[in-house]
Tab-separated table of C-alpha atoms in Angstrom:
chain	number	residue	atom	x	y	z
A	164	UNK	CA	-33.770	71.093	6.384
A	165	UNK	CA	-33.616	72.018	9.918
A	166	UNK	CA	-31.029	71.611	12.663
A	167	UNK	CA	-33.314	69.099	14.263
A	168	UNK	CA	-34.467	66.514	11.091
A	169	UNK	CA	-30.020	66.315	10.428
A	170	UNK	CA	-29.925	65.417	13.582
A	171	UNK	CA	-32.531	62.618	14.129
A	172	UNK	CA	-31.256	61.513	10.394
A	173	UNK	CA	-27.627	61.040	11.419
A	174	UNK	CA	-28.951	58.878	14.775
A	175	UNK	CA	-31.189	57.160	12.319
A	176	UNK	CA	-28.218	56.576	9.615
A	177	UNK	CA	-26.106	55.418	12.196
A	178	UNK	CA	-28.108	53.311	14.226
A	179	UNK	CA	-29.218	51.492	10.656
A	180	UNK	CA	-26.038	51.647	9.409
A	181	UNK	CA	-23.943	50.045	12.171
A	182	UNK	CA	-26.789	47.484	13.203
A	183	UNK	CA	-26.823	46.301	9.637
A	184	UNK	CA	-23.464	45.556	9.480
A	185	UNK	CA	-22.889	43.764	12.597
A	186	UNK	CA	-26.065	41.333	11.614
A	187	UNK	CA	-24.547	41.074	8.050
A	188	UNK	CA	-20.785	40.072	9.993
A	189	UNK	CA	-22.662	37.262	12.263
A	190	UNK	CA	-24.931	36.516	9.381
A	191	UNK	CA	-21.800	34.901	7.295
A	192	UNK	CA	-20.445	33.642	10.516
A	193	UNK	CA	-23.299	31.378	11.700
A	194	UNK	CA	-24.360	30.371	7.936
A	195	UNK	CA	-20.300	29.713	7.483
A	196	UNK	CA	-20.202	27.178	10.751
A	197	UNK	CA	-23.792	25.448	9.049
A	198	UNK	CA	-22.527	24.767	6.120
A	199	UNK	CA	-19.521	23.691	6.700
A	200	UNK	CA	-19.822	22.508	10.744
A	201	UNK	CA	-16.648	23.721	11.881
A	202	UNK	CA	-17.183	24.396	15.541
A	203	UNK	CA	-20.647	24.011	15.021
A	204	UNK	CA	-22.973	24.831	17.773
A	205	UNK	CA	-26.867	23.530	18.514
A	206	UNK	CA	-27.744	27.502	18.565
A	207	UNK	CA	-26.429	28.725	15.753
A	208	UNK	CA	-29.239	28.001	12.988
A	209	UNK	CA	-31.454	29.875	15.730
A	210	UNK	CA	-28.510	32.425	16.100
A	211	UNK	CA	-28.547	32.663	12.753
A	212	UNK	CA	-32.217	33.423	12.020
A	213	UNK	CA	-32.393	36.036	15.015
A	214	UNK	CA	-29.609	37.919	12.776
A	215	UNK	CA	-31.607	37.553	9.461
A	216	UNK	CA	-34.745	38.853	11.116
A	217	UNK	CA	-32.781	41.760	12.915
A	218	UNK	CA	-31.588	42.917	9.588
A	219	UNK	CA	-35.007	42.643	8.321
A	220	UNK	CA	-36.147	44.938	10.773
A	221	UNK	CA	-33.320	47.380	9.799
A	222	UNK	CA	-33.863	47.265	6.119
A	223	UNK	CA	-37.648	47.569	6.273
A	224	UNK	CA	-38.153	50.081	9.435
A	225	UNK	CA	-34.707	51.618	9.729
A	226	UNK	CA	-34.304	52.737	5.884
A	227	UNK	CA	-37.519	54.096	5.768
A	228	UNK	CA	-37.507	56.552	8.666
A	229	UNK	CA	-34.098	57.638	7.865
A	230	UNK	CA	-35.615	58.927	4.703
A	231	UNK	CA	-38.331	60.701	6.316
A	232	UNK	CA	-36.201	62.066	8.924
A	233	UNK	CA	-33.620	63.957	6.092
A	234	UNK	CA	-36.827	65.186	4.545
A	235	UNK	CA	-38.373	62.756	1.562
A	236	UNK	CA	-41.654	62.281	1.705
A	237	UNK	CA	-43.900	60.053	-0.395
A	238	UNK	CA	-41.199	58.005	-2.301
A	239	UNK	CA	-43.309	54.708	-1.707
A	240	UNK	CA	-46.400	53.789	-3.843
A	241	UNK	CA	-49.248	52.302	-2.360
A	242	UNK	CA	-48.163	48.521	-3.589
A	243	UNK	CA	-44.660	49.632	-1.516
A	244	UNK	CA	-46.050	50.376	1.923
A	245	UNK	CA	-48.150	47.580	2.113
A	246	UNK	CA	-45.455	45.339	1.433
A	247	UNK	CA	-42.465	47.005	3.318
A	248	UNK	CA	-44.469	46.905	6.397
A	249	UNK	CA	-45.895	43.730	5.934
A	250	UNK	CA	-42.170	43.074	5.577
A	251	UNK	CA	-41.493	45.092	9.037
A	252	UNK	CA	-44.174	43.216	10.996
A	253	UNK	CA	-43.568	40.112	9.602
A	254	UNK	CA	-39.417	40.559	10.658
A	255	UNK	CA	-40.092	41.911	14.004
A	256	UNK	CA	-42.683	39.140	14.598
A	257	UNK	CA	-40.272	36.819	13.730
A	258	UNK	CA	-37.250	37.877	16.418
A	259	UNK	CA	-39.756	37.795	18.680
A	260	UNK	CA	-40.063	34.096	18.745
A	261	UNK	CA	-37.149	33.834	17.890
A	262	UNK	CA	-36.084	35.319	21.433
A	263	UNK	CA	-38.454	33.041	22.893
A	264	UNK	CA	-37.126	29.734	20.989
A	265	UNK	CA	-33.890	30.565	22.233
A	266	UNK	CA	-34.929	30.780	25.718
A	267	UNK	CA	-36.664	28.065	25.934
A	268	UNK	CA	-34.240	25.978	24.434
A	269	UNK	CA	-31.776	26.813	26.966
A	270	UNK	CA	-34.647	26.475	29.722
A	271	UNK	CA	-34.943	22.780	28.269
A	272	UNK	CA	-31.420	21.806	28.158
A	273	UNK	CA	-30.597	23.535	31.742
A	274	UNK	CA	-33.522	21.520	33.606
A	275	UNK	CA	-35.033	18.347	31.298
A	276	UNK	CA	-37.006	17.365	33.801
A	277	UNK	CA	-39.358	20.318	32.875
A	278	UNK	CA	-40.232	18.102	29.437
A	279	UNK	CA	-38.284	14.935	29.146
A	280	UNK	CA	-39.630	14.172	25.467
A	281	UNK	CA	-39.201	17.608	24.468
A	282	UNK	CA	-35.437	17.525	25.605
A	283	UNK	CA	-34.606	14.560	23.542
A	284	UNK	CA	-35.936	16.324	20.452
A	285	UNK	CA	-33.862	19.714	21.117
A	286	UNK	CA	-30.782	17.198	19.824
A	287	UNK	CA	-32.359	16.972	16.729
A	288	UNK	CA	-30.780	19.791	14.072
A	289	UNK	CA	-33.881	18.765	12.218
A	290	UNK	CA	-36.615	19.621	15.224
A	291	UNK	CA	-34.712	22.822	16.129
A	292	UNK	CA	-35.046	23.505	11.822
A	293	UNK	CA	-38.858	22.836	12.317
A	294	UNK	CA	-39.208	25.329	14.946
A	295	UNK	CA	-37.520	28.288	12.691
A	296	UNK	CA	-39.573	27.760	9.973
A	297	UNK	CA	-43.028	27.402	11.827
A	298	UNK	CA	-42.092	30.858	13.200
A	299	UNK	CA	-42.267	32.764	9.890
A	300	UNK	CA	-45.197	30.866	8.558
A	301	UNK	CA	-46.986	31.813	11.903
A	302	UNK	CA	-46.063	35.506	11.567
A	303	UNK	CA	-46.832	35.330	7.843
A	304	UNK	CA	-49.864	34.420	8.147
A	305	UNK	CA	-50.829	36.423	11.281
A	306	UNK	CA	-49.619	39.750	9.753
A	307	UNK	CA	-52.039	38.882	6.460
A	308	UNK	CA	-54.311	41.384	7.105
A	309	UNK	CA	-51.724	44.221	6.861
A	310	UNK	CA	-52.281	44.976	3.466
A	311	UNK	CA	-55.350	45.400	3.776
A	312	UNK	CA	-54.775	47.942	6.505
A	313	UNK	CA	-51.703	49.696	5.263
A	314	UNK	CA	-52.137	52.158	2.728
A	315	UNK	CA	-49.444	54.724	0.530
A	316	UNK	CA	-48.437	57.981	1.894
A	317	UNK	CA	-51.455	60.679	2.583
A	318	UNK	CA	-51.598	64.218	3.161
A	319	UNK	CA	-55.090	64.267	4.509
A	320	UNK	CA	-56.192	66.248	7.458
A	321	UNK	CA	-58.619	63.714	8.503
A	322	UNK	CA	-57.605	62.473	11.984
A	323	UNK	CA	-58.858	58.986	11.309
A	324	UNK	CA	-56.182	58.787	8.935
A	325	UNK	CA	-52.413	58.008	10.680
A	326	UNK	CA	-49.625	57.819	8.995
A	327	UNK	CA	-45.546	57.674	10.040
A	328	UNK	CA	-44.520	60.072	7.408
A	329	UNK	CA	-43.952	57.589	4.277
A	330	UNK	CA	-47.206	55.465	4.606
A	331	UNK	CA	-51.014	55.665	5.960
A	332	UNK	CA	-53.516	53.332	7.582
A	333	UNK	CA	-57.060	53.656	8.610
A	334	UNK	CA	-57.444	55.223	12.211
A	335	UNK	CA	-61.146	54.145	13.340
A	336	UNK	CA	-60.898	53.942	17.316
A	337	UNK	CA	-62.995	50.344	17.049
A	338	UNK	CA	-60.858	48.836	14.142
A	339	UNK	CA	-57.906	49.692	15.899
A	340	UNK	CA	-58.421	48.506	19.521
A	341	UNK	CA	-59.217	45.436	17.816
A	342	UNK	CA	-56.235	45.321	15.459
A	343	UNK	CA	-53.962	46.043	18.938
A	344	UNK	CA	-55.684	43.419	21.027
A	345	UNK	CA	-55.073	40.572	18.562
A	346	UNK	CA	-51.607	41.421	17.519
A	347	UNK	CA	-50.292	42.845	20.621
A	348	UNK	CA	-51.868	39.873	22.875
A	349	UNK	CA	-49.519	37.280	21.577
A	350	UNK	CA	-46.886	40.108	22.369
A	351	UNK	CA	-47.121	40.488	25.795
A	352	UNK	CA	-47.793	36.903	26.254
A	353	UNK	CA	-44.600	35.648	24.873
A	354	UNK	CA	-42.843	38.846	27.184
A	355	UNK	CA	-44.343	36.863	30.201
A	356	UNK	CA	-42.893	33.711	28.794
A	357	UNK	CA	-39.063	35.354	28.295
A	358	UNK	CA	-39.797	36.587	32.485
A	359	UNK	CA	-40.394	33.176	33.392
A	360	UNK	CA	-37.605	31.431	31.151
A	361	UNK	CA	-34.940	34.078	32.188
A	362	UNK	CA	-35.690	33.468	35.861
A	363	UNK	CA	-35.517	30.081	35.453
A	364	UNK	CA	-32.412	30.392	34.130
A	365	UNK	CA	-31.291	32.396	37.070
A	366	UNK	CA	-32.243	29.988	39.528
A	367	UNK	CA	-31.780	27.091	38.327
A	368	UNK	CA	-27.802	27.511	38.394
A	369	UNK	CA	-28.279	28.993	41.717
A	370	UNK	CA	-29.537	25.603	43.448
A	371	UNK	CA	-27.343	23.980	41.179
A	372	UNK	CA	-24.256	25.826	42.870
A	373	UNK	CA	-26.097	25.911	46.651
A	374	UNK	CA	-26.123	22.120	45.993
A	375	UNK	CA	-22.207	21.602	45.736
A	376	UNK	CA	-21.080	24.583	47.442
A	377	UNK	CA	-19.534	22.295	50.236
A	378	UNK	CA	-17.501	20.424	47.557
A	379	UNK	CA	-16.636	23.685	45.739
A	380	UNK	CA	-15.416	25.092	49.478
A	381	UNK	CA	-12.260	21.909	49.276
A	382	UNK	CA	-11.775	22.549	45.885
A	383	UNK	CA	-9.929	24.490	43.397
A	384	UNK	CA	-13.195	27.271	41.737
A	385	UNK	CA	-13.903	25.048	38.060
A	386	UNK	CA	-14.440	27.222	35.298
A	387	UNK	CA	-17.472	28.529	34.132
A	388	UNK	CA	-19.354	25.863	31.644
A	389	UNK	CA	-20.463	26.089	28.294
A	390	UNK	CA	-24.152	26.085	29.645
A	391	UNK	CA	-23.606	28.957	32.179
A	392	UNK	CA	-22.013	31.141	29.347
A	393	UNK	CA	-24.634	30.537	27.436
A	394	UNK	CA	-27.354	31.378	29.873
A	395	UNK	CA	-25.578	34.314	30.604
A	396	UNK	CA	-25.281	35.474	27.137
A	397	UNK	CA	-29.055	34.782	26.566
A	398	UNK	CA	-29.742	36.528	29.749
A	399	UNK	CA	-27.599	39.526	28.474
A	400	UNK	CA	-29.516	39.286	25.019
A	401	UNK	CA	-32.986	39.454	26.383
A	402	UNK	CA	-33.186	42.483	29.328
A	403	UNK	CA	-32.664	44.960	26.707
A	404	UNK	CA	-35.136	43.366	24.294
A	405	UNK	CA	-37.754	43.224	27.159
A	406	UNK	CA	-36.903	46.850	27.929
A	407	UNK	CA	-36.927	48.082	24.969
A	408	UNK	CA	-40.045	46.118	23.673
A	409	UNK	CA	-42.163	47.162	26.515
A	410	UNK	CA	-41.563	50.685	26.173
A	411	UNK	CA	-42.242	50.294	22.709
A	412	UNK	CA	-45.480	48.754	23.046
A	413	UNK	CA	-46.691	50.486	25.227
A	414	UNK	CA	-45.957	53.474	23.300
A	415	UNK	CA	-47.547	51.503	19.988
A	416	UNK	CA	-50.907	50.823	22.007
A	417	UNK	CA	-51.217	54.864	23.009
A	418	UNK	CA	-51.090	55.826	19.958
A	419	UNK	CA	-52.813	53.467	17.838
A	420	UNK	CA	-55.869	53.634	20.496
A	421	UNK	CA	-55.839	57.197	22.595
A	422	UNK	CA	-53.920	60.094	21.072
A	423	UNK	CA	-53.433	60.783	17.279
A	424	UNK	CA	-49.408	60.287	16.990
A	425	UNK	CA	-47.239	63.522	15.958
A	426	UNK	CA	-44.146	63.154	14.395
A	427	UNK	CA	-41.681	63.293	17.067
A	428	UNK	CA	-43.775	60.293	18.948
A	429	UNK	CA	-43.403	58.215	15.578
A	430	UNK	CA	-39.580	58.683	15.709
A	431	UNK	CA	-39.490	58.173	19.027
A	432	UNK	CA	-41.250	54.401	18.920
A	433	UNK	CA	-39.090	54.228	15.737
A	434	UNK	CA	-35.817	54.579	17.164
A	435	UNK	CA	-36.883	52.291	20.457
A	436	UNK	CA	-37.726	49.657	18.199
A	437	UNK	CA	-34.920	49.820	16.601
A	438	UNK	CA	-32.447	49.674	19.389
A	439	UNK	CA	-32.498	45.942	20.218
A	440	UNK	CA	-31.891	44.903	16.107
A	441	UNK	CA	-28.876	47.716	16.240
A	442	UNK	CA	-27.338	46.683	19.221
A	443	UNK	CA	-28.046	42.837	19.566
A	444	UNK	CA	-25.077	41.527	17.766
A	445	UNK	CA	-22.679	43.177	19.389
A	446	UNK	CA	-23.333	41.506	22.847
A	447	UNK	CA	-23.563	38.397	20.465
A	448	UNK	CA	-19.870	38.995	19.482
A	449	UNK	CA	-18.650	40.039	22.678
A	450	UNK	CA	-19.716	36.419	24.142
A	451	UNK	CA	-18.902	34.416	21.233
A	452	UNK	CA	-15.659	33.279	21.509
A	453	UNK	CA	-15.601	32.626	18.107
A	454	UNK	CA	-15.162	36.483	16.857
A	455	UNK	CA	-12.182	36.393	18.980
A	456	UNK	CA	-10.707	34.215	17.576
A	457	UNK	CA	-11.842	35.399	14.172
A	458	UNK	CA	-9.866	38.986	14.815
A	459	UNK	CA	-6.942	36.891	16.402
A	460	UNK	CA	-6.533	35.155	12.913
A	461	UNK	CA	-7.141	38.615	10.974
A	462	UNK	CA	-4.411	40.134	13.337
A	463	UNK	CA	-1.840	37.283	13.386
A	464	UNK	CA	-1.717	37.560	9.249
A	465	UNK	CA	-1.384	41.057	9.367
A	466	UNK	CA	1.904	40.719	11.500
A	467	UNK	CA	3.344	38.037	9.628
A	468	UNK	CA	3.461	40.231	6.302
A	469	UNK	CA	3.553	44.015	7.773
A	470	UNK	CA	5.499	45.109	4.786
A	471	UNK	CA	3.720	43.824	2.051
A	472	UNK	CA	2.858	46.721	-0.262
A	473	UNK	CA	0.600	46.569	-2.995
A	474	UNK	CA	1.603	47.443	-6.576
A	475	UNK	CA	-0.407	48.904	-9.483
């Protein structure tokens, strides 16, 4: 194996490794707050399914490429590509929206007058339930046709035939403009809804504060609200995932429709795409004051017994 492949599997190892464990960590501690509803807050079930499809994406993209990249080739079976990246598409579908539901949940809650009926059903546990689920069965059912295009791992020289080292799919110039229009349209439109949303967000605080600055100028500064930390954490959440998505895309589109992708362009779009499920929920933990506490707890036993030794 060369120099470069131990390299590019290390970054691929780590960046799977780590970003599966802090999704696994906020996993238990968004599913431990539903179940039980101790400090319990409206975002977490969509929290929580933003974590489960970030983990998804890990699993099914991450894994994969991490193989390739330390040198195993064709360890999936035909019947195993088509479903791990029906599984990828499907996960990565899936945080989309979920990006978007989050957004405009805030969006709703900052300014009601935008929908007054839909900001009396955002109270609703139940509504906010309906909303998770209709996002997988919409990205189920849009990403049907993958197994049809997805194929197992080929050695051909044909240049219709792509593949990303561990699996294949059909590379007709028609089949897949068309193929990239449809799945890439609902894409960029929901990246032009997170623009809008997260400016909203922006300004809408802004008048808000332009509003009572001449009240806030006799008066002691209040502390920042639950509502602005949240905005800003959602704001913090989304400019990488915009960034990274776009690039990613774009990147997707070039090589699906103009050039005929080498290796080092696959790993490349690979490890953008993976960047946003690695990294995510550690700006979730830095703004949840919740993991704070958490490690407060975990540090405050571990002084009250430092002497405690173990016997076998």
């Amino acid at each position: 194996m060369g120099s470069g492949k131990l390299e590019l599997g290390i970054i691929f190892v780590t960046q799977t490794g780590v970003g599966i464990l802090g999704n696994s960590f906020l996993f238990c501690l968004y599913t431990f707050s539903l179940v039980t509803g101790h400090k319990l807050r409206p975002t977490d079930l969509i929290l929580n399914q933003l974590v489960l499809a970030n983990s998804m994406v890990l699993f099914s993209k991450g894994i994969p490429q991490t193989m390739v990249a330390f040198g195993s080739q064709y360890f999936l079976d035909d019947a195993a590509c088509k479903l791990i990246f029906y599984y990828y598409r499907v996960s990565t579908g899936v945080s989309f929206s979920t990006i978007c539901l989050l957004n405009g949940y805030q969006v709703i809650k900052l300014n009601p007058s935008i929908c007054r009926w839909m900001e009396l059903k955002i109270r609703s546990p139940k509504f906010i339930g309906f909303c998770c689920f209709l996002c997988w069965i919409l990205h189920l059912l849009i990403n049907s046709c993958i197994p049809v295009i997805v194929n197992g791992p080929s050695n051909s020289k044909n240049l219709s035939v792509k593949t990303n080292g561990y699996c294949s799919w059909n590379g007709v110039l028609r089949f897949n403009i068309l193929y990239t229009v449809i799945y890439f349209s609902l894409d960029f439109m929901s990246l032009g809804f997170l623009v809008w949303a997260s400016s909203s967000m922006i300004s809408i605080p802004l008048r808000h504060k332009q509003q009572v600055q001449h009240i806030r100028n006799n008066s002691r500064a209040p502390r920042m609200s639950h509502e602005a930390r949240a905005t800003r954490t959602i704001f913090v959440l989304v400019s990488p995932f915009v960034t990274f998505y776009s690039i990613y895309a774009i990147l997707t589109v070039w090589m699906n429709v103009v050039a005929n992708p080498g290796q080092w362009k696959v790993n490349s779009t690979v490890l953008l795409s993976l960047c946003f499920p690695a990294l995510s929920p550690f700006t979730l933990m830095f703004k949840d004051t919740r993991v704070s506490q958490f490690c407060f707890v975990c540090r405050a036993r571990t002084n009250c017994f430092p002497n405690v030794v173990t016997v076998i």
